Amino acid sequence: MPAPNPAALDFLLTRRSRPAKTLTAPVPDREALMPILTAAARTPDHGKLEPWRFIVLEKAALTRLSEMIKPLAEKNKIAEEKIEKTYRQYADADLAVAVVFSPKESDKVPEIEQLYSAGAVCLSLLNAALAAGWGANWLSGWASFDREFCEKGLGLASHESIAGLIHIGSETIAPPERPRPDLSTIVTWMDA
C-alpha cells in the first residue's frame, strides 16, 4: 500500500480553478511547462494507447486563433454574447494548452474509454499547473467544437477533437470558494 501523502490530499481537497479572464503574464516558460505536461501525461490510459496529445498555444498563436472567432461566429450564427466571450478567451490569453482527443483503433479499448482518458488528462494538467503555483482554468466553448477552427486553426486531423483548453498564467485575484457537492445526495453505499 502506498504511504499516505497528506499534503497531496490537502491540495486536492482545497484546489480551486482560477477564472481564465483573471490570468495574466508571466506564464510558465517551456522549461517550467514540461513537468506540468509530464504529470498530465501520467493519467490513467487503458491499453497504453495515449489517445490524446498536447498543443501548447503561446501568445502569437492565441492571437491568430482569436482572429478566426468573429468570421466563424457569423458563418455559424452564434449569439452575440458568446462571440465576444470566446474572442476574449483567446485574445486576452497568454498561454493555453489544447488537449487533443486523438482516438486510436483498438479491439480492446472502446473509444468512450479513450475519451475518458483525455478528460483525465485535462484534469491532471489543470491540477499539475495549480500544484506548480500557477493559476489555471479548463475551458472549451463553441469554437473548440467547430471543425474549421479545429482543423484550420489548430491543425487537427478529421478524427481528432478538443477535450479541453487549459489556460495557465499568474492569477491577479484569488477566487472565492464556491459551493461544493453535498455528498449525502450523490453517494450510495452498498455493503452487499
Tab-separated table of C-alpha atoms in Angstrom:
chain	number	residue	atom	x	y	z
A	1	MET	CA	0.000	0.000	0.000
A	2	PRO	CA	1.398	3.455	-0.809
A	3	ALA	CA	2.423	5.733	2.015
A	4	PRO	CA	-0.128	8.428	2.866
A	5	ASN	CA	0.571	11.830	1.350
A	6	PRO	CA	-1.406	14.310	3.468
A	7	ALA	CA	-0.073	17.316	1.521
A	8	ALA	CA	-1.334	15.906	-1.779
A	9	LEU	CA	-4.716	15.050	-0.264
A	10	ASP	CA	-4.985	18.521	1.269
A	11	PHE	CA	-4.186	20.051	-2.124
A	12	LEU	CA	-6.949	18.020	-3.776
A	13	LEU	CA	-9.437	18.895	-1.032
A	14	THR	CA	-8.716	22.615	-1.365
A	15	ARG	CA	-7.838	23.046	-5.060
A	16	ARG	CA	-9.694	25.789	-6.914
A	17	SER	CA	-9.578	26.688	-10.605
A	18	ARG	CA	-8.750	30.299	-11.377
A	19	PRO	CA	-11.024	32.009	-13.921
A	20	ALA	CA	-9.131	32.347	-17.208
A	21	LYS	CA	-10.105	36.032	-17.505
A	22	THR	CA	-8.156	36.738	-14.276
A	23	LEU	CA	-4.927	35.110	-15.522
A	24	THR	CA	-2.077	37.179	-16.906
A	25	ALA	CA	1.651	37.084	-17.612
A	26	PRO	CA	4.057	35.859	-16.563
A	27	VAL	CA	3.243	32.340	-17.711
A	28	PRO	CA	5.387	29.232	-17.403
A	29	ASP	CA	8.141	29.059	-19.994
A	30	ARG	CA	8.825	25.833	-21.876
A	31	GLU	CA	11.145	24.521	-19.167
A	32	ALA	CA	8.592	25.176	-16.413
A	33	LEU	CA	5.776	23.719	-18.509
A	34	MET	CA	7.485	20.374	-19.165
A	35	PRO	CA	6.962	18.880	-15.651
A	36	ILE	CA	3.311	20.009	-15.791
A	37	LEU	CA	2.827	18.258	-19.149
A	38	THR	CA	4.726	15.222	-17.852
A	39	ALA	CA	2.407	14.977	-14.841
A	40	ALA	CA	-0.651	15.294	-17.103
A	41	ALA	CA	0.619	12.518	-19.367
A	42	ARG	CA	0.749	10.113	-16.372
A	43	THR	CA	-3.026	9.838	-16.427
A	44	PRO	CA	-4.891	6.513	-16.486
A	45	ASP	CA	-4.766	5.129	-20.024
A	46	HIS	CA	-6.308	1.695	-20.565
A	47	GLY	CA	-4.236	-0.128	-23.150
A	48	LYS	CA	-1.432	2.458	-23.116
A	49	LEU	CA	-2.861	3.967	-26.295
A	50	GLU	CA	-2.173	7.627	-25.489
A	51	PRO	CA	-5.403	8.733	-27.204
A	52	TRP	CA	-4.530	12.379	-26.626
A	53	ARG	CA	-1.831	14.898	-27.390
A	54	PHE	CA	-0.960	18.474	-26.454
A	55	ILE	CA	-0.788	21.683	-28.460
A	56	VAL	CA	0.880	24.471	-26.466
A	57	LEU	CA	-0.657	27.757	-27.567
A	58	GLU	CA	1.597	30.714	-26.912
A	59	LYS	CA	0.535	34.373	-27.226
A	60	ALA	CA	1.001	34.729	-31.004
A	61	ALA	CA	-0.972	31.531	-31.688
A	62	LEU	CA	-3.772	32.620	-29.354
A	63	THR	CA	-3.954	35.994	-31.104
A	64	ARG	CA	-4.147	34.268	-34.505
A	65	LEU	CA	-6.918	31.994	-33.223
A	66	SER	CA	-8.842	34.954	-31.797
A	67	GLU	CA	-8.961	36.461	-35.296
A	68	MET	CA	-10.846	33.384	-36.528
A	69	ILE	CA	-13.643	33.771	-33.965
A	70	LYS	CA	-15.779	36.577	-35.396
A	71	PRO	CA	-15.886	35.311	-39.021
A	72	LEU	CA	-16.696	31.765	-37.847
A	73	ALA	CA	-19.342	33.073	-35.451
A	74	GLU	CA	-21.082	34.998	-38.234
A	75	LYS	CA	-20.937	31.949	-40.520
A	76	ASN	CA	-22.446	29.745	-37.780
A	77	LYS	CA	-24.944	32.330	-36.480
A	78	ILE	CA	-23.518	32.282	-32.952
A	79	ALA	CA	-25.239	34.560	-30.411
A	80	GLU	CA	-23.518	37.929	-29.963
A	81	GLU	CA	-22.777	37.452	-26.247
A	82	LYS	CA	-20.987	34.171	-26.993
A	83	ILE	CA	-18.885	35.773	-29.732
A	84	GLU	CA	-17.230	38.376	-27.509
A	85	LYS	CA	-16.684	35.935	-24.656
A	86	THR	CA	-14.999	33.417	-26.954
A	87	TYR	CA	-12.959	36.113	-28.701
A	88	ARG	CA	-11.664	37.344	-25.311
A	89	GLN	CA	-10.845	33.757	-24.253
A	90	TYR	CA	-8.186	33.679	-26.974
A	91	ALA	CA	-7.268	37.353	-27.440
A	92	ASP	CA	-6.602	38.028	-23.752
A	93	ALA	CA	-4.787	34.763	-23.015
A	94	ASP	CA	-1.018	34.474	-22.729
A	95	LEU	CA	-0.784	30.656	-22.645
A	96	ALA	CA	-3.167	27.747	-23.088
A	97	VAL	CA	-2.650	24.050	-23.682
A	98	ALA	CA	-5.105	22.344	-26.006
A	99	VAL	CA	-5.645	18.739	-25.004
A	100	VAL	CA	-6.493	16.977	-28.243
A	101	PHE	CA	-8.567	13.808	-28.146
A	102	SER	CA	-6.946	11.553	-30.730
A	103	PRO	CA	-8.631	8.134	-30.546
A	104	LYS	CA	-6.711	5.052	-31.641
A	105	GLU	CA	-8.034	1.927	-33.315
A	106	SER	CA	-8.386	-0.786	-30.682
A	107	ASP	CA	-10.292	-4.038	-30.374
A	108	LYS	CA	-9.881	-3.942	-26.594
A	109	VAL	CA	-10.384	-0.295	-25.614
A	110	PRO	CA	-13.626	1.345	-26.783
A	111	GLU	CA	-13.487	4.959	-27.898
A	112	ILE	CA	-15.515	6.094	-24.875
A	113	GLU	CA	-12.768	4.839	-22.536
A	114	GLN	CA	-10.214	6.703	-24.628
A	115	LEU	CA	-12.314	9.857	-24.334
A	116	TYR	CA	-12.433	9.435	-20.546
A	117	SER	CA	-8.636	9.218	-20.576
A	118	ALA	CA	-8.431	12.514	-22.491
A	119	GLY	CA	-10.713	14.110	-19.903
A	120	ALA	CA	-8.492	12.755	-17.147
A	121	VAL	CA	-5.506	14.364	-18.899
A	122	CYS	CA	-7.323	17.718	-18.768
A	123	LEU	CA	-7.901	17.425	-15.026
A	124	SER	CA	-4.350	16.214	-14.406
A	125	LEU	CA	-2.956	19.125	-16.416
A	126	LEU	CA	-5.144	21.595	-14.547
A	127	ASN	CA	-4.137	20.186	-11.156
A	128	ALA	CA	-0.441	19.979	-12.082
A	129	ALA	CA	-0.447	23.650	-13.101
A	130	LEU	CA	-2.169	24.616	-9.839
A	131	ALA	CA	0.203	22.446	-7.802
A	132	ALA	CA	3.141	24.147	-9.526
A	133	GLY	CA	1.874	27.507	-8.264
A	134	TRP	CA	0.183	28.814	-11.416
A	135	GLY	CA	-3.404	29.854	-11.899
A	136	ALA	CA	-5.233	27.557	-14.301
A	137	ASN	CA	-8.665	27.009	-15.803
A	138	TRP	CA	-10.184	24.297	-18.030
A	139	LEU	CA	-12.377	25.755	-20.765
A	140	SER	CA	-13.956	24.718	-24.036
A	141	GLY	CA	-16.621	26.816	-25.787
A	142	TRP	CA	-18.334	26.660	-29.154
A	143	ALA	CA	-15.153	27.338	-31.177
A	144	SER	CA	-13.456	24.255	-29.779
A	145	PHE	CA	-16.228	22.156	-31.384
A	146	ASP	CA	-16.119	23.933	-34.749
A	147	ARG	CA	-14.417	21.734	-37.374
A	148	GLU	CA	-12.968	24.640	-39.343
A	149	PHE	CA	-11.486	26.158	-36.183
A	150	CYS	CA	-10.063	22.800	-35.120
A	151	GLU	CA	-8.667	21.774	-38.485
A	152	LYS	CA	-7.515	25.103	-39.969
A	153	GLY	CA	-6.720	26.878	-36.716
A	154	LEU	CA	-5.169	24.039	-34.739
A	155	GLY	CA	-4.200	21.534	-37.429
A	156	LEU	CA	-6.321	18.702	-36.041
A	157	ALA	CA	-6.944	15.618	-38.156
A	158	SER	CA	-10.546	14.833	-39.096
A	159	HIS	CA	-10.825	12.142	-36.374
A	160	GLU	CA	-9.475	14.446	-33.619
A	161	SER	CA	-11.289	16.896	-31.349
A	162	ILE	CA	-10.574	19.216	-28.439
A	163	ALA	CA	-11.041	17.654	-24.997
A	164	GLY	CA	-10.248	20.941	-23.287
A	165	LEU	CA	-8.211	24.125	-23.288
A	166	ILE	CA	-6.215	24.600	-20.114
A	167	HIS	CA	-5.368	28.261	-19.613
A	168	ILE	CA	-2.302	28.806	-17.417
A	169	GLY	CA	-0.869	32.021	-16.018
A	170	SER	CA	-0.375	34.218	-12.999
A	171	GLU	CA	-3.514	34.920	-11.052
A	172	THR	CA	-4.482	38.532	-10.475
A	173	ILE	CA	-7.066	37.766	-7.795
A	174	ALA	CA	-7.801	34.709	-5.691
A	175	PRO	CA	-11.306	33.438	-6.460
A	176	PRO	CA	-13.758	32.947	-3.624
A	177	GLU	CA	-14.659	29.433	-2.611
A	178	ARG	CA	-17.756	28.123	-4.335
A	179	PRO	CA	-20.388	25.688	-3.096
A	180	ARG	CA	-19.289	22.064	-3.382
A	181	PRO	CA	-21.416	18.947	-3.898
A	182	ASP	CA	-23.364	17.625	-0.952
A	183	LEU	CA	-22.042	14.080	-0.661
A	184	SER	CA	-25.186	12.924	1.125
A	185	THR	CA	-27.094	13.472	-2.134
A	186	ILE	CA	-24.642	11.811	-4.536
A	187	VAL	CA	-23.089	8.888	-2.632
A	188	THR	CA	-24.731	5.473	-2.374
A	189	TRP	CA	-23.137	2.876	-0.099
A	190	MET	CA	-23.579	-0.804	-0.963
A	191	ASP	CA	-22.386	-3.415	1.505
A	192	ALA	CA	-23.919	-6.468	-0.144
